[in-house]
Amino acid sequence: AGNGGGVWTADGAGTYLAKLSEVMQKYKELGTIPAALYAEGDASWDPKSYTQLNKYGTRLLMWNYPSPQFYDPNASNMVLAKYLNGSNHNEHFLDYTHPNAVQDNTVQFKKYWDWGLRGGMIDFGERIREDMLFSNGMTGDEMHNYYSLVYAKTYFDAWSAAMGNDFITFERSACAGSQAYAANFSGDQESSWRGLKEQLLGILSLSSCGFSAWGGDLGGYLGKPSPELYTRWTQFSAFSPLMRAHGTEPRNPWDYGDKAEENFVEYYWLRENLVDTLYSAAIRANKTGSTMVQA
């Protein structure tokens, strides 16, 4: 389950705790407690959010951004990519090629792990500028694709050292080899029939490239789908490697009417009964390269 940051704070900056409580209670009443909930923004930075979710056995997932603006600058000595020829830009990116990157990531996230954080979206790995210079000597032009791999690997190395395999990260950007370190998501499709079709084409295309663990935003990202479209998207997501929700409008089933809610409950339990099959497919993909989704 999950929503974009604007949904959690739509009624004011301090309202996310009440919304979290309401959402989790509703899922409990439906008998569909989510394994994880994506709480973008303020909700994910508050220890009280984790206390609420931990009561239900639900893990919190947060949004991540490879820039010092996202992190606590006083927590560690973050190394940033430099700019060539003295050029200067307002946006700076963390240098995941630096030897201290894993240690720095560990320092940044330890308190969240202790609260109960178990993963999230690692976003915007594709925004590297050509005139950047990294610690490994490569320019932004050379690093553009590779950055997705070192971004994902830094998180994987830090988080797996702390939690074994009890976490998940999913990345929008990707390059050959990055699938060893993170799952992927499809980006920000509009909440339309076209957006649903784009997700279908996207998973077929990505799977043909050897990427396996994938999931799009249930209901799309931009806008609010019709009840019928939400229902169909729930069904599609139930058969995707990752079934996950996120969007600029609420993505809770009760926001789309009784039929959509009934459909969600049905496909929630269908999904639960497919867990062994999904897990086996993931192991097979890991061992053989045969992806979970086939054209």
Tab-separated table of C-alpha atoms in Angstrom:
chain	number	residue	atom	x	y	z
A	1	ALA	CA	0.000	0.000	0.000
A	2	GLY	CA	1.087	3.615	-0.231
A	3	ASN	CA	0.591	7.149	-1.477
A	4	GLY	CA	2.656	10.109	-2.598
A	5	GLY	CA	3.826	12.703	-0.091
A	6	GLY	CA	1.134	15.183	-1.062
A	7	VAL	CA	-1.598	12.703	-0.135
A	8	TRP	CA	-0.278	12.233	3.397
A	9	THR	CA	-0.088	15.995	4.010
A	10	ALA	CA	-3.082	17.140	1.930
A	11	ASP	CA	-4.951	18.348	5.026
A	12	GLY	CA	-1.929	20.074	6.564
A	13	ALA	CA	1.682	19.355	7.428
A	14	GLY	CA	0.928	17.603	10.708
A	15	THR	CA	-1.945	15.376	9.630
A	16	TYR	CA	-0.054	12.341	8.330
A	17	LEU	CA	-0.130	10.446	11.642
A	18	ALA	CA	-3.923	10.590	11.780
A	19	LYS	CA	-4.089	9.497	8.131
A	20	LEU	CA	-1.717	6.594	8.740
A	21	SER	CA	-3.882	5.451	11.643
A	22	GLU	CA	-7.058	5.727	9.571
A	23	VAL	CA	-5.582	3.902	6.571
A	24	MET	CA	-4.189	1.011	8.601
A	25	GLN	CA	-7.448	0.589	10.530
A	26	LYS	CA	-9.403	0.417	7.271
A	27	TYR	CA	-7.068	-2.231	5.837
A	28	LYS	CA	-7.453	-4.196	9.068
A	29	GLU	CA	-11.245	-4.028	8.785
A	30	LEU	CA	-10.988	-5.390	5.228
A	31	GLY	CA	-8.693	-8.185	6.409
A	32	THR	CA	-5.980	-7.000	4.026
A	33	ILE	CA	-3.079	-5.780	6.173
A	34	PRO	CA	-0.311	-4.692	3.756
A	35	ALA	CA	3.147	-6.218	4.099
A	36	ALA	CA	4.615	-2.766	3.576
A	37	LEU	CA	3.368	0.788	3.250
A	38	TYR	CA	5.049	3.509	1.201
A	39	ALA	CA	4.894	6.743	3.212
A	40	GLU	CA	6.584	9.406	1.116
A	41	GLY	CA	7.967	12.554	2.725
A	42	ASP	CA	7.313	13.800	6.260
A	43	ALA	CA	5.598	10.628	7.431
A	44	SER	CA	8.716	8.545	6.779
A	45	TRP	CA	10.950	10.846	8.834
A	46	ASP	CA	8.853	10.665	12.012
A	47	PRO	CA	9.507	7.826	14.502
A	48	LYS	CA	5.820	7.915	15.492
A	49	SER	CA	4.894	6.670	12.009
A	50	TYR	CA	6.966	3.553	12.545
A	51	THR	CA	5.405	2.962	15.946
A	52	GLN	CA	1.968	3.004	14.318
A	53	LEU	CA	2.888	0.596	11.511
A	54	ASN	CA	4.871	-1.760	13.727
A	55	LYS	CA	1.672	-2.509	15.674
A	56	TYR	CA	0.245	-4.091	12.511
A	57	GLY	CA	3.448	-5.857	11.457
A	58	THR	CA	3.610	-3.568	8.401
A	59	ARG	CA	7.007	-2.318	7.215
A	60	LEU	CA	7.532	1.306	6.267
A	61	LEU	CA	9.113	2.200	2.910
A	62	MET	CA	10.448	5.707	2.181
A	63	TRP	CA	11.376	7.859	-0.796
A	64	ASN	CA	15.098	8.386	-1.439
A	65	TYR	CA	16.934	10.935	-3.558
A	66	PRO	CA	20.698	10.908	-4.371
A	67	SER	CA	21.278	14.494	-3.277
A	68	PRO	CA	22.539	16.066	-0.027
A	69	GLN	CA	19.316	18.084	0.210
A	70	PHE	CA	17.564	14.838	1.140
A	71	TYR	CA	20.022	13.799	3.864
A	72	ASP	CA	21.151	15.251	7.173
A	73	PRO	CA	24.340	17.156	6.244
A	74	ASN	CA	25.574	16.956	9.848
A	75	ALA	CA	25.319	13.175	10.103
A	76	SER	CA	28.456	12.300	8.137
A	77	ASN	CA	31.002	13.522	5.614
A	78	MET	CA	29.079	13.119	2.387
A	79	VAL	CA	31.156	13.227	-0.786
A	80	LEU	CA	29.571	15.004	-3.746
A	81	ALA	CA	30.303	14.723	-7.435
A	82	LYS	CA	32.247	17.768	-8.643
A	83	TYR	CA	31.626	19.880	-11.736
A	84	LEU	CA	34.154	20.223	-14.557
A	85	ASN	CA	35.774	23.518	-15.630
A	86	GLY	CA	34.567	25.377	-12.592
A	87	SER	CA	30.933	25.228	-13.666
A	88	ASN	CA	28.423	25.472	-10.874
A	89	HIS	CA	24.833	24.306	-10.612
A	90	ASN	CA	22.260	24.478	-7.863
A	91	GLU	CA	21.793	20.706	-7.784
A	92	HIS	CA	24.418	18.359	-6.387
A	93	PHE	CA	24.555	14.563	-6.354
A	94	LEU	CA	26.206	12.123	-4.007
A	95	ASP	CA	29.300	10.382	-5.341
A	96	TYR	CA	28.542	6.692	-4.926
A	97	THR	CA	31.896	5.779	-6.503
A	98	HIS	CA	33.731	7.136	-3.445
A	99	PRO	CA	35.150	4.526	-0.991
A	100	ASN	CA	33.174	6.079	1.889
A	101	ALA	CA	29.783	5.813	0.158
A	102	VAL	CA	28.584	2.657	1.947
A	103	GLN	CA	29.748	3.906	5.339
A	104	ASP	CA	28.028	7.223	4.748
A	105	ASN	CA	24.785	5.518	3.727
A	106	THR	CA	24.929	3.422	6.888
A	107	VAL	CA	25.329	6.505	9.083
A	108	GLN	CA	22.454	8.260	7.342
A	109	PHE	CA	19.946	5.421	7.733
A	110	LYS	CA	20.804	3.660	10.972
A	111	LYS	CA	18.204	5.494	13.064
A	112	TYR	CA	15.507	4.706	10.485
A	113	TRP	CA	16.485	1.029	10.451
A	114	ASP	CA	16.221	1.004	14.232
A	115	TRP	CA	12.711	2.484	13.978
A	116	GLY	CA	11.656	-0.175	11.453
A	117	LEU	CA	12.485	1.124	7.958
A	118	ARG	CA	12.782	-1.753	5.506
A	119	GLY	CA	13.287	-0.149	2.112
A	120	GLY	CA	11.781	2.163	-0.426
A	121	MET	CA	12.125	3.969	-3.708
A	122	ILE	CA	15.637	5.034	-4.763
A	123	ASP	CA	14.679	7.694	-7.239
A	124	PHE	CA	16.234	10.023	-9.835
A	125	GLY	CA	19.381	8.055	-10.644
A	126	GLU	CA	19.032	9.255	-14.244
A	127	ARG	CA	19.649	12.975	-13.602
A	128	ILE	CA	23.452	12.962	-13.744
A	129	ARG	CA	24.833	15.917	-15.713
A	130	GLU	CA	27.472	15.471	-18.402
A	131	ASP	CA	29.850	18.028	-16.820
A	132	MET	CA	30.163	16.168	-13.512
A	133	LEU	CA	33.354	14.474	-12.287
A	134	PHE	CA	33.338	11.480	-9.944
A	135	SER	CA	35.914	10.018	-7.558
A	136	ASN	CA	36.647	7.141	-9.932
A	137	GLY	CA	37.813	9.629	-12.557
A	138	MET	CA	34.776	9.255	-14.809
A	139	THR	CA	32.799	12.211	-16.089
A	140	GLY	CA	29.026	12.513	-15.910
A	141	ASP	CA	28.844	11.642	-19.589
A	142	GLU	CA	30.631	8.351	-18.910
A	143	MET	CA	28.816	7.730	-15.621
A	144	HIS	CA	25.267	8.435	-16.806
A	145	ASN	CA	24.123	4.797	-17.041
A	146	TYR	CA	26.645	3.370	-14.588
A	147	TYR	CA	25.430	5.724	-11.853
A	148	SER	CA	22.253	3.654	-11.558
A	149	LEU	CA	24.336	0.599	-10.707
A	150	VAL	CA	26.585	2.229	-8.073
A	151	TYR	CA	23.555	4.013	-6.575
A	152	ALA	CA	21.710	0.711	-6.162
A	153	LYS	CA	24.820	-1.185	-5.035
A	154	THR	CA	25.641	1.363	-2.333
A	155	TYR	CA	22.199	0.926	-0.823
A	156	PHE	CA	22.401	-2.861	-1.229
A	157	ASP	CA	25.803	-3.155	0.466
A	158	ALA	CA	24.859	-0.887	3.371
A	159	TRP	CA	21.372	-2.244	3.952
A	160	SER	CA	22.207	-5.933	3.510
A	161	ALA	CA	25.063	-5.594	6.009
A	162	ALA	CA	22.527	-4.295	8.533
A	163	MET	CA	19.476	-6.447	7.721
A	164	GLY	CA	20.500	-9.405	5.582
A	165	ASN	CA	17.805	-9.759	2.910
A	166	ASP	CA	14.962	-8.298	5.006
A	167	PHE	CA	14.475	-5.142	2.915
A	168	ILE	CA	13.604	-4.017	-0.609
A	169	THR	CA	14.677	-1.062	-2.729
A	170	PHE	CA	13.204	-0.248	-6.139
A	171	GLU	CA	14.803	2.070	-8.671
A	172	ARG	CA	13.430	3.925	-11.698
A	173	SER	CA	16.731	4.222	-13.542
A	174	ALA	CA	18.728	1.138	-14.486
A	175	CYS	CA	21.650	-0.192	-16.475
A	176	ALA	CA	23.028	-3.621	-17.253
A	177	GLY	CA	23.841	-5.309	-13.951
A	178	SER	CA	21.879	-3.032	-11.631
A	179	GLN	CA	19.144	-5.682	-11.327
A	180	ALA	CA	21.492	-7.570	-9.006
A	181	TYR	CA	21.121	-4.838	-6.391
A	182	ALA	CA	17.619	-3.349	-6.662
A	183	ALA	CA	14.173	-3.985	-8.048
A	184	ASN	CA	12.692	-1.482	-10.487
A	185	PHE	CA	9.521	0.534	-10.932
A	186	SER	CA	8.061	1.876	-14.138
A	187	GLY	CA	8.185	5.620	-13.519
A	188	ASP	CA	5.279	8.043	-13.369
A	189	GLN	CA	2.518	6.903	-15.701
A	190	GLU	CA	-0.684	8.918	-15.882
A	191	SER	CA	-3.779	7.361	-14.332
A	192	SER	CA	-5.388	6.425	-17.640
A	193	TRP	CA	-5.927	3.354	-19.795
A	194	ARG	CA	-2.911	4.491	-21.789
A	195	GLY	CA	-0.864	4.557	-18.571
A	196	LEU	CA	-1.890	0.975	-17.773
A	197	LYS	CA	-0.900	-0.122	-21.280
A	198	GLU	CA	2.479	1.609	-20.862
A	199	GLN	CA	3.128	-0.462	-17.738
A	200	LEU	CA	2.294	-3.676	-19.571
A	201	LEU	CA	4.646	-2.774	-22.444
A	202	GLY	CA	7.272	-1.628	-19.952
A	203	ILE	CA	7.446	-4.884	-17.990
A	204	LEU	CA	7.598	-6.939	-21.200
A	205	SER	CA	10.397	-4.740	-22.545
A	206	LEU	CA	12.384	-4.670	-19.310
A	207	SER	CA	12.001	-8.416	-18.780
A	208	SER	CA	13.370	-9.071	-22.248
A	209	CYS	CA	16.510	-7.232	-21.077
A	210	GLY	CA	16.980	-9.598	-18.137
A	211	PHE	CA	15.352	-7.520	-15.380
A	212	SER	CA	12.978	-9.474	-13.180
A	213	ALA	CA	11.807	-7.793	-9.955
A	214	TRP	CA	9.502	-5.000	-11.107
A	215	GLY	CA	6.259	-3.241	-10.215
A	216	GLY	CA	4.405	-0.182	-11.499
A	217	ASP	CA	2.249	2.212	-9.503
A	218	LEU	CA	-1.133	0.540	-8.938
A	219	GLY	CA	-3.615	2.997	-10.415
A	220	GLY	CA	-0.868	5.021	-12.060
A	221	TYR	CA	0.947	7.981	-10.567
A	222	LEU	CA	-0.541	11.156	-12.061
A	223	GLY	CA	-4.209	11.790	-11.327
A	224	LYS	CA	-7.045	9.589	-10.131
A	225	PRO	CA	-8.258	6.603	-12.172
A	226	SER	CA	-11.896	5.732	-12.658
A	227	PRO	CA	-13.259	2.937	-10.428
A	228	GLU	CA	-13.183	0.539	-13.396
A	229	LEU	CA	-9.596	1.427	-14.245
A	230	TYR	CA	-8.513	1.082	-10.604
A	231	THR	CA	-10.150	-2.345	-10.542
A	232	ARG	CA	-8.342	-3.499	-13.690
A	233	TRP	CA	-5.046	-2.058	-12.445
A	234	THR	CA	-5.421	-3.978	-9.177
A	235	GLN	CA	-5.826	-7.182	-11.164
A	236	PHE	CA	-2.780	-6.401	-13.329
A	237	SER	CA	-0.658	-5.521	-10.299
A	238	ALA	CA	-1.615	-8.748	-8.527
A	239	PHE	CA	0.174	-10.664	-11.295
A	240	SER	CA	3.219	-8.368	-11.416
A	241	PRO	CA	6.404	-9.354	-9.551
A	242	LEU	CA	5.791	-6.440	-7.151
A	243	MET	CA	2.263	-5.356	-6.216
A	244	ARG	CA	2.602	-1.802	-4.937
A	245	ALA	CA	0.647	1.461	-4.861
A	246	HIS	CA	1.744	5.101	-5.149
A	247	GLY	CA	0.195	8.217	-6.629
A	248	THR	CA	-0.660	11.887	-6.473
A	249	GLU	CA	-4.204	10.965	-5.369
A	250	PRO	CA	-5.233	8.386	-2.727
A	251	ARG	CA	-4.725	4.784	-3.838
A	252	ASN	CA	-6.760	3.086	-1.138
A	253	PRO	CA	-9.450	0.702	-2.486
A	254	TRP	CA	-12.293	2.295	-0.500
A	255	ASP	CA	-11.703	5.550	-2.409
A	256	TYR	CA	-12.992	3.858	-5.596
A	257	GLY	CA	-16.341	2.426	-4.527
A	258	ASP	CA	-17.738	-0.858	-3.225
A	259	LYS	CA	-16.956	-2.945	-6.323
A	260	ALA	CA	-13.344	-1.786	-6.416
A	261	GLU	CA	-13.025	-2.537	-2.714
A	262	GLU	CA	-14.477	-6.044	-3.124
A	263	ASN	CA	-12.166	-6.650	-6.066
A	264	PHE	CA	-9.167	-5.507	-4.018
A	265	VAL	CA	-9.966	-7.945	-1.223
A	266	GLU	CA	-10.326	-10.797	-3.739
A	267	TYR	CA	-7.034	-10.041	-5.465
A	268	TYR	CA	-5.220	-9.338	-2.204
A	269	TRP	CA	-5.979	-12.894	-1.135
A	270	LEU	CA	-5.223	-14.309	-4.572
A	271	ARG	CA	-1.861	-12.602	-4.320
A	272	GLU	CA	-1.296	-14.008	-0.824
A	273	ASN	CA	-1.966	-17.495	-2.151
A	274	LEU	CA	0.594	-16.939	-4.932
A	275	VAL	CA	3.432	-16.023	-2.560
A	276	ASP	CA	5.155	-19.423	-2.773
A	277	THR	CA	4.923	-19.334	-6.575
A	278	LEU	CA	6.279	-15.763	-6.702
A	279	TYR	CA	9.103	-16.624	-4.325
A	280	SER	CA	10.062	-19.683	-6.377
A	281	ALA	CA	10.032	-17.597	-9.566
A	282	ALA	CA	12.292	-15.019	-7.914
A	283	ILE	CA	14.758	-17.722	-6.848
A	284	ARG	CA	14.731	-19.198	-10.348
A	285	ALA	CA	15.408	-15.763	-11.831
A	286	ASN	CA	18.288	-15.247	-9.436
A	287	LYS	CA	19.876	-18.596	-10.213
A	288	THR	CA	19.240	-18.879	-13.943
A	289	GLY	CA	18.458	-15.414	-15.305
A	290	SER	CA	15.018	-16.588	-16.463
A	291	THR	CA	12.858	-13.599	-15.586
A	292	MET	CA	9.646	-13.781	-13.566
A	293	VAL	CA	7.635	-12.195	-16.410
A	294	GLN	CA	7.713	-13.748	-19.870
A	295	ALA	CA	6.337	-12.233	-23.099
